[in-house]
Amino acid sequence: MTAELVRGQNHTLPQTRLEIRVSAGSPVVAGATLGDENGVVRGAEWIAHPGSPQLPGLEVSQQAAAGHRLAVDLDALPETVHRVTVLLALPVGVGGPTRFGATAAPFIAVTRIDGTEIATFTLTGLDAESAVSALELYRRQGAWKVRAVGQGYAAGLAEMLADQGLAGAAELAASIQEAVARSLARSVAPPPPRTPEGDRVRQASGPSDPGPAPAAPPQPPAATPVQPAADPGTASVSASAPTPGGPINYAHPRRQHAAPPTPPPTAPPAQPGQAAQPVAGDATGWSMDERLYNQIWGMFEDLARAAAAYRSAVDFAESRMDQELDRSLSDPRNRIGGAGDRAREEARAKRDELTARAREVLDRDLAQLAAEAAVVEPALPAAYAGWDNPVWHAHRIPMELPMALRLGDLHLPERTGLRIPLLVRLPLERGIWVDSGRKASEAVALMDSDRLRRLAMETAVLHAARLLAVYPPGEFSVHVIDPAGSAAGPLAPLVDAGVLAGPPAAGPQGVASVLAHLTRRVDLVQMAVRAGAADSLPPDLDTGEQLLVVNDFPHGFDDRAVTQLRYLADEGPAVGVHLLMVADREDASAYGPVLDPLWRSLLRITPVADSHLADPWVGHAWTYEPPVTPPGSRVLEQVLAAVTAARKAAGR
């Protein structure tokens, strides 16, 4: 039976391996401090936070999110630790709420590894506080208990850490918030919230538990609505599966509970002894495009959680082996003769067994996802498809804007051949930065700088062409700033097709002219929206979406131009002006921290494969693969020709 705690109430913990699940109304920072018998935190090394997420017996999330999972093994904590305090704080400088009173009350559940709740606590009554000590696990007479705390701090994380006796609390709090800001900048934005009925729950050929290893530590999907009960969609493999050794069932039954009037496709009945086949569009949604979008994001989440469970299991097996060796070799009698060797062999054998069981579960999950990807990829519409997909050869410019756009592929080292399309919602909510720097990636360290810059601009051209191809005719315009004219080659397909709003702007005067034009548009549209007078816009103002492609920033930019560019990056997306920048951050180092907000506001991608993007659930580093056209293919020219023809037919 679950104990529903109120402030000050405690409850005995029936076991020492736990998960602490946090649900909040907006992204929060989750961490934990270790305290001695007096509750004092002895140093920064006793705090688990996004910048240092792992301590012995404790693992927390690596980024701010609306949901978290903290993994706790009380037996693995140092003997001097008598208290574990779970803390929550609102991230600073990211545009979210600045006090807990402005968001839904956080909910915390202490659960067993299988998700069964032991105790819950809802942090009500918070107002001006921006940080809170939520609950604590403490040792009393050899037993562990949980106590609901709910102590808030209006001065934030620094005040809370100082209250626990930490020296240098302000400096550590600042470093934690800096780590959170960095993680948010590199994280792929999660999809909009879906109802619980739309969550993915897979059925597999056996139980998902690979042994005594803990489940994936952080954290339920940031896009999942706040639920006071344990999230049923957090496991990558359902425990209610067919008997071990049976076929894999690819059906996703809970995706169809909230089906729209036109039901999604369902897998055909499986023959006896055979697995049901995966189906493209096997997710909820009002259209096939929406179902495919939700299905791809479900695959993305499933792969992230499957890899997290495997890595956590391997870490647990290694930790268990070390603990068994330490206990065995602490007895001097086992250090002489064959006893010590036998202990080592037994510990390693257990480690290998646990790792093998975890790998078996992972391979099963990966096989399921690979089979699903094999049927989903050919069914994707042009906006979601790779440039090698035959759908482009019959592509017609749509009359309606699609839900999302493909920016490339993502994969993890556990199976590099399993690629997940990186989809971002349309209209773009964030600018894009194609990093042409040599220091940004190991893959480009030995690459010629000129070659790298050309690749970066070619990547930007492919993204611009895709945007032109998926927007209705005349509703999307592309402006180009190329101060030195160095991108004439990569820009040739766009220029030759006549799809640009004007010739690429060169020199300081060209830069100033384009920036002034787009800044004026942002100002006018903002004023019209705020005044509720959209009809009063000048007749010569293009109200369609605008994309500004900037090459070789900051060359050709003076201080005024840099300020205008920052303004467009911050204010432009809300009124239909978007930024696609090709730049090497080192080239702009003279501006110092002035441009840090600009870089953080943009989604960084690379012209070559690089592991720098993070998922919004567990924070894995994913390898990003940029889009490329097949060698010798003229698909880019064909698509741009279709854009030109559609504009002429529409009289644009």
PDB file of C-alpha atoms in Angstrom, residues 376-605:
ATOM      1  CA  VAL A 376       8.555   3.116 -41.385  1.00  0.00           C
ATOM      2  CA  GLU A 377      11.344   4.612 -43.508  1.00  0.00           C
ATOM      3  CA  PRO A 378       9.838   3.749 -46.936  1.00  0.00           C
ATOM      4  CA  ALA A 379       6.446   5.091 -45.827  1.00  0.00           C
ATOM      5  CA  LEU A 380       7.662   8.549 -44.822  1.00  0.00           C
ATOM      6  CA  PRO A 381       6.393  11.657 -46.625  1.00  0.00           C
ATOM      7  CA  ALA A 382       8.932  13.921 -48.287  1.00  0.00           C
ATOM      8  CA  ALA A 383       9.280  16.254 -45.291  1.00  0.00           C
ATOM      9  CA  TYR A 384      10.341  13.279 -43.106  1.00  0.00           C
ATOM     10  CA  ALA A 385      12.221  11.291 -45.756  1.00  0.00           C
ATOM     11  CA  GLY A 386      15.899  11.096 -46.567  1.00  0.00           C
ATOM     12  CA  TRP A 387      17.147  12.418 -49.875  1.00  0.00           C
ATOM     13  CA  ASP A 388      17.600   8.832 -51.119  1.00  0.00           C
ATOM     14  CA  ASN A 389      13.896   8.050 -50.635  1.00  0.00           C
ATOM     15  CA  PRO A 390      12.017   7.528 -53.931  1.00  0.00           C
ATOM     16  CA  VAL A 391       9.223   9.781 -52.641  1.00  0.00           C
ATOM     17  CA  TRP A 392      11.260  12.793 -53.801  1.00  0.00           C
ATOM     18  CA  HIS A 393      11.102  11.725 -57.455  1.00  0.00           C
ATOM     19  CA  ALA A 394       7.324  12.129 -57.461  1.00  0.00           C
ATOM     20  CA  HIS A 395       7.198  15.021 -55.020  1.00  0.00           C
ATOM     21  CA  ARG A 396       4.652  17.767 -55.546  1.00  0.00           C
ATOM     22  CA  ILE A 397       4.786  21.011 -53.604  1.00  0.00           C
ATOM     23  CA  PRO A 398       2.084  20.669 -50.914  1.00  0.00           C
ATOM     24  CA  MET A 399      -0.759  23.064 -50.297  1.00  0.00           C
ATOM     25  CA  GLU A 400      -0.552  22.595 -46.525  1.00  0.00           C
ATOM     26  CA  LEU A 401       2.390  22.828 -44.165  1.00  0.00           C
ATOM     27  CA  PRO A 402       3.583  19.453 -42.806  1.00  0.00           C
ATOM     28  CA  MET A 403       3.997  18.828 -39.087  1.00  0.00           C
ATOM     29  CA  ALA A 404       7.755  18.455 -39.066  1.00  0.00           C
ATOM     30  CA  LEU A 405      10.990  18.468 -41.032  1.00  0.00           C
ATOM     31  CA  ARG A 406      13.877  16.014 -41.102  1.00  0.00           C
ATOM     32  CA  LEU A 407      17.277  17.495 -40.250  1.00  0.00           C
ATOM     33  CA  GLY A 408      19.295  14.280 -40.415  1.00  0.00           C
ATOM     34  CA  ASP A 409      19.653  10.989 -38.551  1.00  0.00           C
ATOM     35  CA  LEU A 410      20.620   9.959 -35.026  1.00  0.00           C
ATOM     36  CA  HIS A 411      22.155   6.740 -33.758  1.00  0.00           C
ATOM     37  CA  LEU A 412      23.802   5.242 -30.677  1.00  0.00           C
ATOM     38  CA  PRO A 413      26.970   3.127 -30.485  1.00  0.00           C
ATOM     39  CA  GLU A 414      24.992   0.058 -29.356  1.00  0.00           C
ATOM     40  CA  ARG A 415      23.823  -0.317 -32.970  1.00  0.00           C
ATOM     41  CA  THR A 416      25.094   2.278 -35.395  1.00  0.00           C
ATOM     42  CA  GLY A 417      23.011   0.896 -38.247  1.00  0.00           C
ATOM     43  CA  LEU A 418      19.742   1.704 -36.487  1.00  0.00           C
ATOM     44  CA  ARG A 419      19.059   5.297 -37.526  1.00  0.00           C
ATOM     45  CA  ILE A 420      16.294   7.460 -36.077  1.00  0.00           C
ATOM     46  CA  PRO A 421      15.175  10.450 -38.183  1.00  0.00           C
ATOM     47  CA  LEU A 422      15.745  13.755 -36.373  1.00  0.00           C
ATOM     48  CA  LEU A 423      12.442  15.579 -36.808  1.00  0.00           C
ATOM     49  CA  VAL A 424      11.759  19.156 -35.704  1.00  0.00           C
ATOM     50  CA  ARG A 425       8.343  20.763 -35.659  1.00  0.00           C
ATOM     51  CA  LEU A 426       7.252  23.326 -38.215  1.00  0.00           C
ATOM     52  CA  PRO A 427       7.195  26.280 -38.158  1.00  0.00           C
ATOM     53  CA  LEU A 428      10.683  26.237 -36.701  1.00  0.00           C
ATOM     54  CA  GLU A 429      10.740  27.280 -33.069  1.00  0.00           C
ATOM     55  CA  ARG A 430      14.517  27.645 -32.940  1.00  0.00           C
ATOM     56  CA  GLY A 431      17.236  28.694 -35.353  1.00  0.00           C
ATOM     57  CA  ILE A 432      19.850  26.285 -36.697  1.00  0.00           C
ATOM     58  CA  TRP A 433      23.625  26.600 -36.526  1.00  0.00           C
ATOM     59  CA  VAL A 434      25.743  24.498 -38.901  1.00  0.00           C
ATOM     60  CA  ASP A 435      29.093  24.399 -37.124  1.00  0.00           C
ATOM     61  CA  SER A 436      31.988  24.784 -39.565  1.00  0.00           C
ATOM     62  CA  GLY A 437      34.641  24.803 -36.830  1.00  0.00           C
ATOM     63  CA  ARG A 438      37.502  22.323 -36.829  1.00  0.00           C
ATOM     64  CA  LYS A 439      37.653  22.119 -33.038  1.00  0.00           C
ATOM     65  CA  ALA A 440      33.988  21.263 -32.689  1.00  0.00           C
ATOM     66  CA  SER A 441      34.327  17.597 -33.632  1.00  0.00           C
ATOM     67  CA  GLU A 442      36.966  14.873 -33.582  1.00  0.00           C
ATOM     68  CA  ALA A 443      35.881  13.806 -37.053  1.00  0.00           C
ATOM     69  CA  VAL A 444      36.997  17.089 -38.594  1.00  0.00           C
ATOM     70  CA  ALA A 445      40.228  17.670 -36.678  1.00  0.00           C
ATOM     71  CA  LEU A 446      42.345  16.665 -39.675  1.00  0.00           C
ATOM     72  CA  MET A 447      39.997  17.987 -42.355  1.00  0.00           C
ATOM     73  CA  ASP A 448      40.977  20.932 -44.525  1.00  0.00           C
ATOM     74  CA  SER A 449      39.262  24.122 -43.322  1.00  0.00           C
ATOM     75  CA  ASP A 450      38.075  25.155 -46.779  1.00  0.00           C
ATOM     76  CA  ARG A 451      36.620  21.705 -47.401  1.00  0.00           C
ATOM     77  CA  LEU A 452      34.837  21.792 -44.052  1.00  0.00           C
ATOM     78  CA  ARG A 453      33.328  25.220 -44.706  1.00  0.00           C
ATOM     79  CA  ARG A 454      32.094  24.067 -48.100  1.00  0.00           C
ATOM     80  CA  LEU A 455      30.497  20.964 -46.541  1.00  0.00           C
ATOM     81  CA  ALA A 456      28.816  23.146 -43.930  1.00  0.00           C
ATOM     82  CA  MET A 457      27.340  25.438 -46.572  1.00  0.00           C
ATOM     83  CA  GLU A 458      26.204  22.477 -48.680  1.00  0.00           C
ATOM     84  CA  THR A 459      24.415  21.126 -45.599  1.00  0.00           C
ATOM     85  CA  ALA A 460      22.713  24.488 -45.101  1.00  0.00           C
ATOM     86  CA  VAL A 461      21.624  24.541 -48.770  1.00  0.00           C
ATOM     87  CA  LEU A 462      20.035  21.085 -48.398  1.00  0.00           C
ATOM     88  CA  HIS A 463      18.065  22.268 -45.364  1.00  0.00           C
ATOM     89  CA  ALA A 464      16.934  25.425 -47.158  1.00  0.00           C
ATOM     90  CA  ALA A 465      15.895  23.411 -50.216  1.00  0.00           C
ATOM     91  CA  ARG A 466      13.886  20.991 -48.080  1.00  0.00           C
ATOM     92  CA  LEU A 467      12.083  23.881 -46.389  1.00  0.00           C
ATOM     93  CA  LEU A 468      11.239  25.414 -49.762  1.00  0.00           C
ATOM     94  CA  ALA A 469       9.955  22.050 -50.984  1.00  0.00           C
ATOM     95  CA  VAL A 470       7.582  21.390 -48.078  1.00  0.00           C
ATOM     96  CA  TYR A 471       6.024  24.852 -47.719  1.00  0.00           C
ATOM     97  CA  PRO A 472       3.060  25.803 -49.922  1.00  0.00           C
ATOM     98  CA  PRO A 473       4.065  27.907 -52.954  1.00  0.00           C
ATOM     99  CA  GLY A 474       4.967  31.477 -52.086  1.00  0.00           C
ATOM    100  CA  GLU A 475       4.671  31.013 -48.323  1.00  0.00           C
ATOM    101  CA  PHE A 476       8.386  30.635 -47.654  1.00  0.00           C
ATOM    102  CA  SER A 477      11.227  32.926 -48.734  1.00  0.00           C
ATOM    103  CA  VAL A 478      14.972  32.460 -48.393  1.00  0.00           C
ATOM    104  CA  HIS A 479      17.444  35.323 -47.962  1.00  0.00           C
ATOM    105  CA  VAL A 480      21.200  34.740 -48.066  1.00  0.00           C
ATOM    106  CA  ILE A 481      24.052  36.743 -46.577  1.00  0.00           C
ATOM    107  CA  ASP A 482      27.435  35.776 -48.012  1.00  0.00           C
ATOM    108  CA  PRO A 483      29.706  38.725 -47.129  1.00  0.00           C
ATOM    109  CA  ALA A 484      32.780  37.588 -49.055  1.00  0.00           C
ATOM    110  CA  GLY A 485      31.022  35.635 -51.802  1.00  0.00           C
ATOM    111  CA  SER A 486      32.844  32.477 -50.717  1.00  0.00           C
ATOM    112  CA  ALA A 487      29.749  30.257 -50.938  1.00  0.00           C
ATOM    113  CA  ALA A 488      29.011  30.800 -54.622  1.00  0.00           C
ATOM    114  CA  GLY A 489      29.561  27.117 -55.408  1.00  0.00           C
ATOM    115  CA  PRO A 490      27.285  25.573 -52.774  1.00  0.00           C
ATOM    116  CA  LEU A 491      24.643  28.265 -53.372  1.00  0.00           C
ATOM    117  CA  ALA A 492      24.538  27.640 -57.125  1.00  0.00           C
ATOM    118  CA  PRO A 493      21.507  25.254 -57.026  1.00  0.00           C
ATOM    119  CA  LEU A 494      19.413  27.856 -55.188  1.00  0.00           C
ATOM    120  CA  VAL A 495      20.593  30.735 -57.381  1.00  0.00           C
ATOM    121  CA  ASP A 496      20.187  28.860 -60.669  1.00  0.00           C
ATOM    122  CA  ALA A 497      16.663  27.737 -59.742  1.00  0.00           C
ATOM    123  CA  GLY A 498      15.656  31.313 -58.944  1.00  0.00           C
ATOM    124  CA  VAL A 499      14.142  30.402 -55.571  1.00  0.00           C
ATOM    125  CA  LEU A 500      15.938  33.019 -53.489  1.00  0.00           C
ATOM    126  CA  ALA A 501      14.221  36.239 -52.434  1.00  0.00           C
ATOM    127  CA  GLY A 502      17.142  38.143 -53.976  1.00  0.00           C
ATOM    128  CA  PRO A 503      20.793  37.732 -54.916  1.00  0.00           C
ATOM    129  CA  PRO A 504      23.069  36.674 -52.029  1.00  0.00           C
ATOM    130  CA  ALA A 505      23.982  39.826 -50.098  1.00  0.00           C
ATOM    131  CA  ALA A 506      27.708  40.615 -50.143  1.00  0.00           C
ATOM    132  CA  GLY A 507      29.820  43.204 -48.364  1.00  0.00           C
ATOM    133  CA  PRO A 508      28.893  45.327 -45.344  1.00  0.00           C
ATOM    134  CA  GLN A 509      26.196  47.223 -47.271  1.00  0.00           C
ATOM    135  CA  GLY A 510      24.505  44.017 -48.382  1.00  0.00           C
ATOM    136  CA  VAL A 511      24.610  42.640 -44.843  1.00  0.00           C
ATOM    137  CA  ALA A 512      23.098  45.836 -43.433  1.00  0.00           C
ATOM    138  CA  SER A 513      20.361  45.946 -46.085  1.00  0.00           C
ATOM    139  CA  VAL A 514      19.092  42.386 -45.514  1.00  0.00           C
ATOM    140  CA  LEU A 515      19.243  42.680 -41.726  1.00  0.00           C
ATOM    141  CA  ALA A 516      17.385  46.001 -41.802  1.00  0.00           C
ATOM    142  CA  HIS A 517      14.680  44.515 -44.037  1.00  0.00           C
ATOM    143  CA  LEU A 518      14.074  41.491 -41.778  1.00  0.00           C
ATOM    144  CA  THR A 519      14.341  43.515 -38.570  1.00  0.00           C
ATOM    145  CA  ARG A 520      11.681  45.889 -39.896  1.00  0.00           C
ATOM    146  CA  ARG A 521       9.441  42.947 -40.698  1.00  0.00           C
ATOM    147  CA  VAL A 522       9.804  41.526 -37.167  1.00  0.00           C
ATOM    148  CA  ASP A 523       9.066  44.924 -35.620  1.00  0.00           C
ATOM    149  CA  LEU A 524       5.970  45.556 -37.731  1.00  0.00           C
ATOM    150  CA  VAL A 525       4.480  42.099 -37.248  1.00  0.00           C
ATOM    151  CA  GLN A 526       5.114  42.228 -33.502  1.00  0.00           C
ATOM    152  CA  MET A 527       3.393  45.608 -33.222  1.00  0.00           C
ATOM    153  CA  ALA A 528       0.448  44.422 -35.314  1.00  0.00           C
ATOM    154  CA  VAL A 529       0.020  41.273 -33.227  1.00  0.00           C
ATOM    155  CA  ARG A 530       0.205  43.128 -29.929  1.00  0.00           C
ATOM    156  CA  ALA A 531      -2.280  45.724 -31.123  1.00  0.00           C
ATOM    157  CA  GLY A 532      -4.586  43.160 -32.675  1.00  0.00           C
ATOM    158  CA  ALA A 533      -4.351  45.019 -35.980  1.00  0.00           C
ATOM    159  CA  ALA A 534      -2.968  42.524 -38.464  1.00  0.00           C
ATOM    160  CA  ASP A 535      -4.936  44.192 -41.267  1.00  0.00           C
ATOM    161  CA  SER A 536      -2.929  47.376 -40.834  1.00  0.00           C
ATOM    162  CA  LEU A 537       0.354  45.884 -42.062  1.00  0.00           C
ATOM    163  CA  PRO A 538       1.868  47.624 -45.111  1.00  0.00           C
ATOM    164  CA  PRO A 539       0.739  46.036 -48.388  1.00  0.00           C
ATOM    165  CA  ASP A 540       4.335  45.524 -49.514  1.00  0.00           C
ATOM    166  CA  LEU A 541       5.200  43.449 -46.441  1.00  0.00           C
ATOM    167  CA  ASP A 542       5.712  39.749 -47.153  1.00  0.00           C
ATOM    168  CA  THR A 543       3.842  37.959 -44.351  1.00  0.00           C
ATOM    169  CA  GLY A 544       5.113  34.526 -45.374  1.00  0.00           C
ATOM    170  CA  GLU A 545       7.781  32.661 -43.417  1.00  0.00           C
ATOM    171  CA  GLN A 546      11.318  33.968 -43.960  1.00  0.00           C
ATOM    172  CA  LEU A 547      14.625  32.108 -43.656  1.00  0.00           C
ATOM    173  CA  LEU A 548      17.909  33.986 -43.359  1.00  0.00           C
ATOM    174  CA  VAL A 549      20.958  31.928 -44.325  1.00  0.00           C
ATOM    175  CA  VAL A 550      24.161  33.510 -43.002  1.00  0.00           C
ATOM    176  CA  ASN A 551      27.509  32.239 -44.229  1.00  0.00           C
ATOM    177  CA  ASP A 552      30.876  32.777 -42.588  1.00  0.00           C
ATOM    178  CA  PHE A 553      29.651  34.771 -39.584  1.00  0.00           C
ATOM    179  CA  PRO A 554      30.954  37.204 -38.235  1.00  0.00           C
ATOM    180  CA  HIS A 555      32.829  38.322 -41.370  1.00  0.00           C
ATOM    181  CA  GLY A 556      31.196  41.469 -42.753  1.00  0.00           C
ATOM    182  CA  PHE A 557      29.291  42.151 -39.517  1.00  0.00           C
ATOM    183  CA  ASP A 558      29.816  45.287 -37.467  1.00  0.00           C
ATOM    184  CA  ASP A 559      28.485  45.738 -33.926  1.00  0.00           C
ATOM    185  CA  ARG A 560      25.117  46.988 -35.145  1.00  0.00           C
ATOM    186  CA  ALA A 561      24.720  44.018 -37.497  1.00  0.00           C
ATOM    187  CA  VAL A 562      25.616  41.574 -34.691  1.00  0.00           C
ATOM    188  CA  THR A 563      22.972  43.167 -32.467  1.00  0.00           C
ATOM    189  CA  GLN A 564      20.368  42.879 -35.222  1.00  0.00           C
ATOM    190  CA  LEU A 565      21.270  39.235 -35.799  1.00  0.00           C
ATOM    191  CA  ARG A 566      20.840  38.459 -32.103  1.00  0.00           C
ATOM    192  CA  TYR A 567      17.485  40.231 -32.209  1.00  0.00           C
ATOM    193  CA  LEU A 568      16.341  38.105 -35.152  1.00  0.00           C
ATOM    194  CA  ALA A 569      17.463  34.911 -33.391  1.00  0.00           C
ATOM    195  CA  ASP A 570      15.531  35.835 -30.231  1.00  0.00           C
ATOM    196  CA  GLU A 571      12.385  37.456 -31.600  1.00  0.00           C
ATOM    197  CA  GLY A 572      12.182  36.207 -35.182  1.00  0.00           C
ATOM    198  CA  PRO A 573      10.800  32.650 -34.776  1.00  0.00           C
ATOM    199  CA  ALA A 574       7.643  33.871 -33.028  1.00  0.00           C
ATOM    200  CA  VAL A 575       6.726  36.010 -36.056  1.00  0.00           C
ATOM    201  CA  GLY A 576       8.018  33.808 -38.872  1.00  0.00           C
ATOM    202  CA  VAL A 577      11.647  34.862 -39.331  1.00  0.00           C
ATOM    203  CA  HIS A 578      14.134  32.023 -38.910  1.00  0.00           C
ATOM    204  CA  LEU A 579      17.920  31.836 -38.836  1.00  0.00           C
ATOM    205  CA  LEU A 580      20.184  29.244 -40.485  1.00  0.00           C
ATOM    206  CA  MET A 581      23.753  30.179 -39.676  1.00  0.00           C
ATOM    207  CA  VAL A 582      26.993  28.635 -40.973  1.00  0.00           C
ATOM    208  CA  ALA A 583      29.784  29.683 -38.636  1.00  0.00           C
ATOM    209  CA  ASP A 584      32.855  28.704 -36.664  1.00  0.00           C
ATOM    210  CA  ARG A 585      32.493  29.871 -33.087  1.00  0.00           C
ATOM    211  CA  GLU A 586      36.233  30.468 -32.861  1.00  0.00           C
ATOM    212  CA  ASP A 587      35.941  33.144 -35.555  1.00  0.00           C
ATOM    213  CA  ALA A 588      33.644  35.114 -33.246  1.00  0.00           C
ATOM    214  CA  SER A 589      35.784  34.672 -30.133  1.00  0.00           C
ATOM    215  CA  ALA A 590      36.622  38.392 -30.111  1.00  0.00           C
ATOM    216  CA  TYR A 591      33.063  39.108 -28.986  1.00  0.00           C
ATOM    217  CA  GLY A 592      33.601  36.994 -25.859  1.00  0.00           C
ATOM    218  CA  PRO A 593      30.509  36.085 -23.812  1.00  0.00           C
ATOM    219  CA  VAL A 594      28.370  38.643 -25.653  1.00  0.00           C
ATOM    220  CA  LEU A 595      27.435  36.008 -28.237  1.00  0.00           C
ATOM    221  CA  ASP A 596      26.919  33.115 -25.791  1.00  0.00           C
ATOM    222  CA  PRO A 597      23.116  33.648 -25.769  1.00  0.00           C
ATOM    223  CA  LEU A 598      23.127  33.535 -29.577  1.00  0.00           C
ATOM    224  CA  TRP A 599      24.910  30.180 -29.750  1.00  0.00           C
ATOM    225  CA  ARG A 600      22.690  28.705 -27.059  1.00  0.00           C
ATOM    226  CA  SER A 601      19.522  29.828 -28.810  1.00  0.00           C
ATOM    227  CA  LEU A 602      20.414  27.830 -31.942  1.00  0.00           C
ATOM    228  CA  LEU A 603      20.244  24.097 -32.530  1.00  0.00           C
ATOM    229  CA  ARG A 604      23.814  23.092 -33.356  1.00  0.00           C
ATOM    230  CA  ILE A 605      24.334  20.535 -36.102  1.00  0.00           C
TER     231      ILE A 605
END
